[in-house]
Coordinates of C-alpha atoms in Angstrom, one line a residue:
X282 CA -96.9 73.1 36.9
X283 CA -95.3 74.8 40.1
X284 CA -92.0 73.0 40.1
X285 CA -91.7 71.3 43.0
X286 CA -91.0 67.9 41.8
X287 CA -88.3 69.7 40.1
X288 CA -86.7 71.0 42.9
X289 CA -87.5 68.2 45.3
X290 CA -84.9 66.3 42.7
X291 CA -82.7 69.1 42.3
X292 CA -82.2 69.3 46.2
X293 CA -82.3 65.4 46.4
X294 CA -78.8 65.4 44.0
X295 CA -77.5 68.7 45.2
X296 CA -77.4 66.6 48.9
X297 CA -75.5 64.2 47.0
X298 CA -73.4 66.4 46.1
X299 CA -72.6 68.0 49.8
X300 CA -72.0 64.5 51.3
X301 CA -69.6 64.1 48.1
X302 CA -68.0 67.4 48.6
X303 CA -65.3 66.9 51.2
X304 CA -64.1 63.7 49.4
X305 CA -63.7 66.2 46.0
X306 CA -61.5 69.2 48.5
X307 CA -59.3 66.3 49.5
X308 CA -58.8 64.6 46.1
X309 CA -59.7 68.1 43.9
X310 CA -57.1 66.1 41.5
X311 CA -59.1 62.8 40.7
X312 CA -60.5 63.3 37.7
X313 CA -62.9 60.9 38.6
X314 CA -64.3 62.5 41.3
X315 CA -64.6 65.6 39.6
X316 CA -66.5 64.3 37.0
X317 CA -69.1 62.4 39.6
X318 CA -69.4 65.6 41.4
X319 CA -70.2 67.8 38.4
X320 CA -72.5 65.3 37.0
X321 CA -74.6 65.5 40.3
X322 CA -74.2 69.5 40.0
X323 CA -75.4 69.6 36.6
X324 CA -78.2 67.1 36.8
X325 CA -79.7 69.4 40.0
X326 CA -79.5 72.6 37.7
X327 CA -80.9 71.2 34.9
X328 CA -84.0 70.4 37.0
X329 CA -84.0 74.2 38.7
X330 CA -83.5 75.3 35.3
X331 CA -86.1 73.7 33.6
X332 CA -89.1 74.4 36.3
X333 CA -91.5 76.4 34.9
X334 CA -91.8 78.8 37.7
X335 CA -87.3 79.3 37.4
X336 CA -88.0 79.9 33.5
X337 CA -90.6 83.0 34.5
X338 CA -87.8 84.2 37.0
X339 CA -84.8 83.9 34.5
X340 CA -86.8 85.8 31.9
X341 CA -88.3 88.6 34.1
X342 CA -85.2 89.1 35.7
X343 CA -83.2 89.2 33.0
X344 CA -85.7 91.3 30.6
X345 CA -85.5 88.6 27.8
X346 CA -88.1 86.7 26.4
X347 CA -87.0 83.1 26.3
X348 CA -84.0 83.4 27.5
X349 CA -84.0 81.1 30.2
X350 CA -84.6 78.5 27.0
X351 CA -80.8 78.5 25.9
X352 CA -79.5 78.6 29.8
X353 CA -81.5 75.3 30.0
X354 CA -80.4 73.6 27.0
X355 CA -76.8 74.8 28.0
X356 CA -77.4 73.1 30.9
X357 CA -78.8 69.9 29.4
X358 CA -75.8 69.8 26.9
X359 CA -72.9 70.5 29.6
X360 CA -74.8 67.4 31.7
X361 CA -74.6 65.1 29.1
X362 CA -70.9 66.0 28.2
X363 CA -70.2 65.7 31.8
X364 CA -71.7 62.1 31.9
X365 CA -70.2 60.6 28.7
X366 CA -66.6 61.7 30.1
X367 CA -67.2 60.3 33.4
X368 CA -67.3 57.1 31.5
X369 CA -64.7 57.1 30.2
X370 CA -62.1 58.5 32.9
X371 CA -64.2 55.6 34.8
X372 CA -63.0 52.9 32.2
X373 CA -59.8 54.1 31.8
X374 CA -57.2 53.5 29.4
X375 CA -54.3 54.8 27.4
X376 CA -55.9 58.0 25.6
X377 CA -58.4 58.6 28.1
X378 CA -57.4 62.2 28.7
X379 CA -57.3 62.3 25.1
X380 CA -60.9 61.3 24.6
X381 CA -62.1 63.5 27.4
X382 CA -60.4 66.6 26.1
X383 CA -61.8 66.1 22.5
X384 CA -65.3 65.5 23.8
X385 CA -65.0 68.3 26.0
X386 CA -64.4 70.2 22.7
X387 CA -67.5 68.6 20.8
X388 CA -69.8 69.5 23.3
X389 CA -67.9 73.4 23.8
X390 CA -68.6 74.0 20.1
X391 CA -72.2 72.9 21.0
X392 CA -72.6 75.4 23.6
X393 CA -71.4 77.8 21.4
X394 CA -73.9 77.1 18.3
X395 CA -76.9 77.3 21.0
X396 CA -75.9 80.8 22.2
X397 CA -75.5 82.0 18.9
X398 CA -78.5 80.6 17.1
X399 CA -80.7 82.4 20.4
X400 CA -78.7 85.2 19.6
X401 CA -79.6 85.9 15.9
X402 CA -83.0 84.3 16.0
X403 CA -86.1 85.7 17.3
X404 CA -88.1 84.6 20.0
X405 CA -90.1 87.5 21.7
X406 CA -93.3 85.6 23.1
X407 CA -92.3 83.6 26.5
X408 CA -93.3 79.8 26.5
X409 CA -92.4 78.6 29.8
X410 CA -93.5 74.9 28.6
X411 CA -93.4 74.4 25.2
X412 CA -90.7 76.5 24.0
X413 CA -89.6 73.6 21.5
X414 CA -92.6 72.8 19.8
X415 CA -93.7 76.4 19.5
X416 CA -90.7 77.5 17.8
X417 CA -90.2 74.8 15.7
X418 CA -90.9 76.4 12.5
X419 CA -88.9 79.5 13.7
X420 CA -86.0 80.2 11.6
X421 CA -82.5 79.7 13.5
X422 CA -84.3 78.8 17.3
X423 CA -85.6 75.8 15.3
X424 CA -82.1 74.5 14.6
X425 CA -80.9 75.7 18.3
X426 CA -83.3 73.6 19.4
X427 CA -82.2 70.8 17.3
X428 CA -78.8 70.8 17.7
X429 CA -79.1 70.5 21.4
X430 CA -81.3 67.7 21.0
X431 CA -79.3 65.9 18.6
X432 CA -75.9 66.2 20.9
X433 CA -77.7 65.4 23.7
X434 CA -79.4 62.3 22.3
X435 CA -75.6 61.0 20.7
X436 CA -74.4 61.8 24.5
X437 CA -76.7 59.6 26.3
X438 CA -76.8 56.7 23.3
X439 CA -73.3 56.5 23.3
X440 CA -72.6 56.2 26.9
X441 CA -75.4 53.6 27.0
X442 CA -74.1 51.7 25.0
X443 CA -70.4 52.3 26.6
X444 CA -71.9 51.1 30.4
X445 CA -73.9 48.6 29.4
X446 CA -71.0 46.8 27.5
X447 CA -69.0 47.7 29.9
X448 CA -71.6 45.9 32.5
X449 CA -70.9 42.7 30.9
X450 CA -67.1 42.2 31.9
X451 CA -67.4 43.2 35.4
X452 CA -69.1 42.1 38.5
X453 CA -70.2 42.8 41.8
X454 CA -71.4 46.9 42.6
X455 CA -69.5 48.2 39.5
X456 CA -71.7 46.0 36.8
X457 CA -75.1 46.9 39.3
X458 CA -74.2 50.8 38.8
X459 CA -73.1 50.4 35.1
X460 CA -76.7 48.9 34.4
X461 CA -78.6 51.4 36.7
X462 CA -76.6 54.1 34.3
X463 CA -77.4 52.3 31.1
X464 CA -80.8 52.7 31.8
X465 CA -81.1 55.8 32.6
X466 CA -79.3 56.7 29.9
X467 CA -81.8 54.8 27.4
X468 CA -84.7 56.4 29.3
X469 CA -82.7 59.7 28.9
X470 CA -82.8 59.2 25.5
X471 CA -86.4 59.3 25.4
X472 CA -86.4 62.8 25.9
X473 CA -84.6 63.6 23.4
X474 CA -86.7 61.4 20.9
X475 CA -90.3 62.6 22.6
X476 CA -89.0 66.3 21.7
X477 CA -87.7 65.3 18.0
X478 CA -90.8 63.4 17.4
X479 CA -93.2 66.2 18.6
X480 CA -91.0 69.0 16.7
X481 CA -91.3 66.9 13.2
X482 CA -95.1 66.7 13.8
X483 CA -94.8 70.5 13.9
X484 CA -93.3 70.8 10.6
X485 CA -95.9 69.0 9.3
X486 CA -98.9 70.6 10.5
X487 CA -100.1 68.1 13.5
X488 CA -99.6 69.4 17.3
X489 CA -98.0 66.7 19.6
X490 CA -97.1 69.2 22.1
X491 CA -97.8 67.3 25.6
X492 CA -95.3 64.5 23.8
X493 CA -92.5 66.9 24.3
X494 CA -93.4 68.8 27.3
X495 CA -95.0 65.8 29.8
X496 CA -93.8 63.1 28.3
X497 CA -90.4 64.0 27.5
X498 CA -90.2 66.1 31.1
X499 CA -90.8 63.0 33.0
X500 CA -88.4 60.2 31.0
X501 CA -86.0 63.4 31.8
X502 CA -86.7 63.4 35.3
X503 CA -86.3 59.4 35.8
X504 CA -83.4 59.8 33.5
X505 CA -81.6 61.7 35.7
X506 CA -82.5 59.8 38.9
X507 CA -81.1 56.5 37.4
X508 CA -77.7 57.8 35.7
X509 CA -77.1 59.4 39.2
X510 CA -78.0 56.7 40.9
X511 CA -76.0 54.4 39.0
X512 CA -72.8 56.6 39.3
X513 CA -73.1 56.5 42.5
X514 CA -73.5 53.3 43.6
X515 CA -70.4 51.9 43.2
X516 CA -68.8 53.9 46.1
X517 CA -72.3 54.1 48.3
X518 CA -72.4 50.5 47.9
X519 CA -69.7 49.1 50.0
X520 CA -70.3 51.9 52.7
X521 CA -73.7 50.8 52.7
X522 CA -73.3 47.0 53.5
X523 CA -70.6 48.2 55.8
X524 CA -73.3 49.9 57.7
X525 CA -76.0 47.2 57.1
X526 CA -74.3 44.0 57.5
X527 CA -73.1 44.9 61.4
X528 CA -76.8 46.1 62.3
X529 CA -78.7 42.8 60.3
X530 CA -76.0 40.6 62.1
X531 CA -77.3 43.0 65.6
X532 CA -80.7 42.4 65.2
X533 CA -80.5 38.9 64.6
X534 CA -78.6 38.2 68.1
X535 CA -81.4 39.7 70.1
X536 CA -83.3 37.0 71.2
X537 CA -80.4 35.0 72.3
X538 CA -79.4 38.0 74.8
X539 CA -83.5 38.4 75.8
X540 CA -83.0 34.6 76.6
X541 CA -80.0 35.8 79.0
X542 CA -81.8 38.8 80.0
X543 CA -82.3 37.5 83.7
X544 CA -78.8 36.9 84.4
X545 CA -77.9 40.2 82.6
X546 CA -79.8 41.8 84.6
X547 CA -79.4 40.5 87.7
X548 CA -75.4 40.1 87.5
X549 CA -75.3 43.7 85.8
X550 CA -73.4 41.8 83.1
X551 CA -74.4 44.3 80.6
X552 CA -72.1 47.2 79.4
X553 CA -72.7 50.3 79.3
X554 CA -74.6 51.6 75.7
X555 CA -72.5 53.1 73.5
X556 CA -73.7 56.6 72.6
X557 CA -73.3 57.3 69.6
X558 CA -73.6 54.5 68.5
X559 CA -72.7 53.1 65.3
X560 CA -74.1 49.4 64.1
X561 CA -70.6 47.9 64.2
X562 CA -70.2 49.8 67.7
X563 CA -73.6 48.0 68.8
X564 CA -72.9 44.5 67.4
X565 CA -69.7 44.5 70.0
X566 CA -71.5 45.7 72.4
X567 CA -74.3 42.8 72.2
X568 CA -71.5 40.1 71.4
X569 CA -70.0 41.4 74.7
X570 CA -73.2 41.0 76.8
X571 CA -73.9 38.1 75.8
X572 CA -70.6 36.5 76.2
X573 CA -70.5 37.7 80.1
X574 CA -73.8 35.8 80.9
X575 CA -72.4 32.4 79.3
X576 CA -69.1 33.0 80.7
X577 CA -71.0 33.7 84.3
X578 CA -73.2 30.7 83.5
X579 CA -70.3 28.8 83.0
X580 CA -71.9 25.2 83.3
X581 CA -74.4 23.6 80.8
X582 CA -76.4 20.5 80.9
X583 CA -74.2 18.2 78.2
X584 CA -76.5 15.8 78.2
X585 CA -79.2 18.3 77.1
X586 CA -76.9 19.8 74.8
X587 CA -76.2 16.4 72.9
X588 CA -79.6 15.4 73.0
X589 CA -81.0 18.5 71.0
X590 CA -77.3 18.2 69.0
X591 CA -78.7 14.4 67.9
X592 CA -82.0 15.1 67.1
X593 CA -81.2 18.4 64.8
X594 CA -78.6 16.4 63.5
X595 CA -81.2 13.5 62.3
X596 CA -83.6 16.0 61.1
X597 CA -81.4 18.5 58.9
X598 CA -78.0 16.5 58.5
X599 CA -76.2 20.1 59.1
X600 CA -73.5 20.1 61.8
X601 CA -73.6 23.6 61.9
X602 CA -77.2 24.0 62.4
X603 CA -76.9 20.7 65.0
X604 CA -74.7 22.4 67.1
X605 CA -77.0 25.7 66.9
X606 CA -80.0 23.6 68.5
X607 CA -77.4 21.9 70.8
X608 CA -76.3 25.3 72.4
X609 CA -79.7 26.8 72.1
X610 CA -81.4 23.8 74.5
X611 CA -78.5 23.9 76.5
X612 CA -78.8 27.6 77.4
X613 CA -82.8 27.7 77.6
X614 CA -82.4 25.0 80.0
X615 CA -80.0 26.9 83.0
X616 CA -82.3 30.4 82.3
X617 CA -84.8 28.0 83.5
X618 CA -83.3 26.4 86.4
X619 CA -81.9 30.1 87.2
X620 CA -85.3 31.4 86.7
X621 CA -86.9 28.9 88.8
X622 CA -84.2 30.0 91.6
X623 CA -82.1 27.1 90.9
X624 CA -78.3 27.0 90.0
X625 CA -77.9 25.4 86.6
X626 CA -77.2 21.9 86.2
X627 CA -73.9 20.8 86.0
X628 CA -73.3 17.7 84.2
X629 CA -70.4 15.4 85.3
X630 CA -69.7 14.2 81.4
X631 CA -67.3 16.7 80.2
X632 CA -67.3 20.9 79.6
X633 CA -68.7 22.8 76.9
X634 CA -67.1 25.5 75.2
X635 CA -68.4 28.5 75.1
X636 CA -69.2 29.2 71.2
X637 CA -67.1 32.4 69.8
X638 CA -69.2 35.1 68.0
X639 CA -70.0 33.6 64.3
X640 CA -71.9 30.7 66.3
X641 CA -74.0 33.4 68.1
X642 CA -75.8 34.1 65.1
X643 CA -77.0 30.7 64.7
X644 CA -77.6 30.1 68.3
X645 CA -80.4 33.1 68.0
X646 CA -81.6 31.9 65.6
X647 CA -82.1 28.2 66.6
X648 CA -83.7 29.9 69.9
X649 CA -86.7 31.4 67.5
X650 CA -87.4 28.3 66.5
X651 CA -90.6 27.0 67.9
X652 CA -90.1 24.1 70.6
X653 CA -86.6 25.2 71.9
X654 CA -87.7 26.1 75.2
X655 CA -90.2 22.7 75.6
X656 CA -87.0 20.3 74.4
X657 CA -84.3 22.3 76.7
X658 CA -87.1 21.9 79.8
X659 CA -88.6 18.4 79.6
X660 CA -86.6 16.0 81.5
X661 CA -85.5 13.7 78.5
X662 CA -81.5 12.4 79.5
X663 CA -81.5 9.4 77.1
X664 CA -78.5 10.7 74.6
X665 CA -75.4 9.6 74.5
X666 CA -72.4 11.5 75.1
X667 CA -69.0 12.6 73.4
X668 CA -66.1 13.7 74.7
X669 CA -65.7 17.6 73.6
X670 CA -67.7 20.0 72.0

């Protein structure tokens, strides 16, 4: 095992952590914030803790046999503390700085029984993997090893069954990162039952040591990634869709401004690129083109606009989409004339308006639709017409 999963997922959350940072130097009092931030801190050391080749290098440098065993489980034990508060600043309430303070105890007194059951046992030959199952018999390590285990596995129970309660009374990207941190925190707790199970086989004579060093290692390792995750994702949610929303809705208007890209071009209708550019900063930009070449297009065909209008109308019973095809015939029809060197046609039956930017959307997509171009083109004048669009 070199550790590099391990510190792939170390550096993965300590990122995390950096974008998180200046948030936590501008609101260093948020309690909340804090916790998030020490969470994603302690998860990353746990995994550069627990890599084999970090273990070699704690105990070489520090001359002690094992000793990078208790720093681990330290580790381990301040992580789950860390997460089991963060729920409960996150749920709030009326003794909620109560709570925190007396878990923050618990899990101090912890810390202190692992140092000084390392202290006064005895552990002189390194095990870089399977420190828990070879000392399991080992006066003193033995219950170091199980008390960790044991506060770690109440830890991750109790605030799965905390979130995923929780989960049930909210909605939206609060109850999605409450689940994603319920289970990690069940799969959590399957390191801490892969140990216990491997360490009773050891008292009784049978040797289940890949069950708490593979096993266990990996449910760790998803553990982690999950509860992170799921912390997370209520406040990289929303900034997310913020980002994503404004480029799906960009991408979706480009075929109605390649259907304008003749008269863009040739008017040099189009604005400048932005650069940088952001997607809400490219969606404008798109929405801007386009609305210069209908503005400089000016006159549509009504009649071709009603008769696609009519027939979408009769096939899908959606206004909305009706007036998509409408628009959609009526602008494929004066590229072509313009295309064919021809001014578009301008009908004599009343003006269209020219749609405002939630219709644009539509429009595009209407103008993917196979048979746009042949309806807008063939000379079919037969519809009726209304006064105003």
């Amino acid at each position: 095992m070199n550790g590099q999963v391990n510190y792939i997922s170390a550096a993965m959350l300590w990122l995390g952590l950096t974008i998180k940072a200046p948030d936590l130097v501008r609101h260093w009092r948020d309690p909340i914030l804090r916790a998030i931030c020490a969470v994603m801190a302690l998860a990353g050391l746990c995994f550069t803790l627990g890599s084999p080749p970090t273990v070699g290098a704690i105990n070489r440098i520090s001359g002690i046999p094992n000793l990078a065993a208790p720093v681990t489980y330290a580790s381990i034990t301040a992580y789950s503390a860390t997460s089991l508060i963060l729920i409960v600043y996150w749920k709030g309430g009326p003794r909620v700085g109560r709570v925190a303070r007396f878990l923050a105890a618990a899990y101090g007194v912890v810390l202190i029984g692992i140092t000084t059951l390392f202290a006064a046992g005895d552990a002189p030959v390194e095990r870089r993997t399977d420190f828990d199952t070879y000392y399991a018999t080992t006066p003193l390590i033995a219950a170091m090893i199980v008390l960790y285990l044991v506060a770690h596995l109440a830890a991750v129970v109790t605030t799965a069954l905390w979130s995923l309660r929780w989960a049930r009374q909210v909605q939206g990207w609060l109850r999605a990162g409450l689940l994603l941190l319920g289970t990690g925190t069940v799969v959590g707790a399957g390191y801490s039952l892969c140990k216990l199970t491997a360490i009773t086989a050891r008292w009784y004579g049978s040797d289940w040591a890949p069950l708490g060093t593979d096993v266990a290692t990996g449910l760790a390792g998803l553990g982690a990634l999950l509860t992170v995750v799921g912390i997370l994702f209520p406040w990289i949610g929303p900034s997310v869709m913020t980002w994503l929303l404004p480029w799906q809705t960009y991408r979706r208007l480009a075929p109605l401004e390649r259907e304008l890209e003749t008269v863009l071009a040739r008017q040099n209708l189009r604005l400048p690129r932005p650069w940088p550019s952001s997607p809400a900063a490219l969606l404008i930009w798109r929405q801007t083109s386009i609305h210069n070449a209908l503005n400089y297009l000016d006159a549509f065909d009504r009649t071709v606009f009603e008769t696609a209008h009519d027939q979408a109308l009769a096939a899908t019973g959606s206004p909305q989409q009706a007036q998509a095809a409408g628009w959609a015939a009526a602008i494929t029809a004066a590229m072509h004339q313009i295309r064919n060197g021809r001014p578009p046609a301008d009908s004599t039956s009343g003006s269209l308006r020219v749609p405002d930017a939630a219709e644009l959307v539509c429009i595009a997509k209407a103008l993917s639709l196979p048979g746009t171009s042949a309806a807008a083109t063939r000379p079919d004048r037969a519809a009726p017409t209304r006064d105003a669009v």
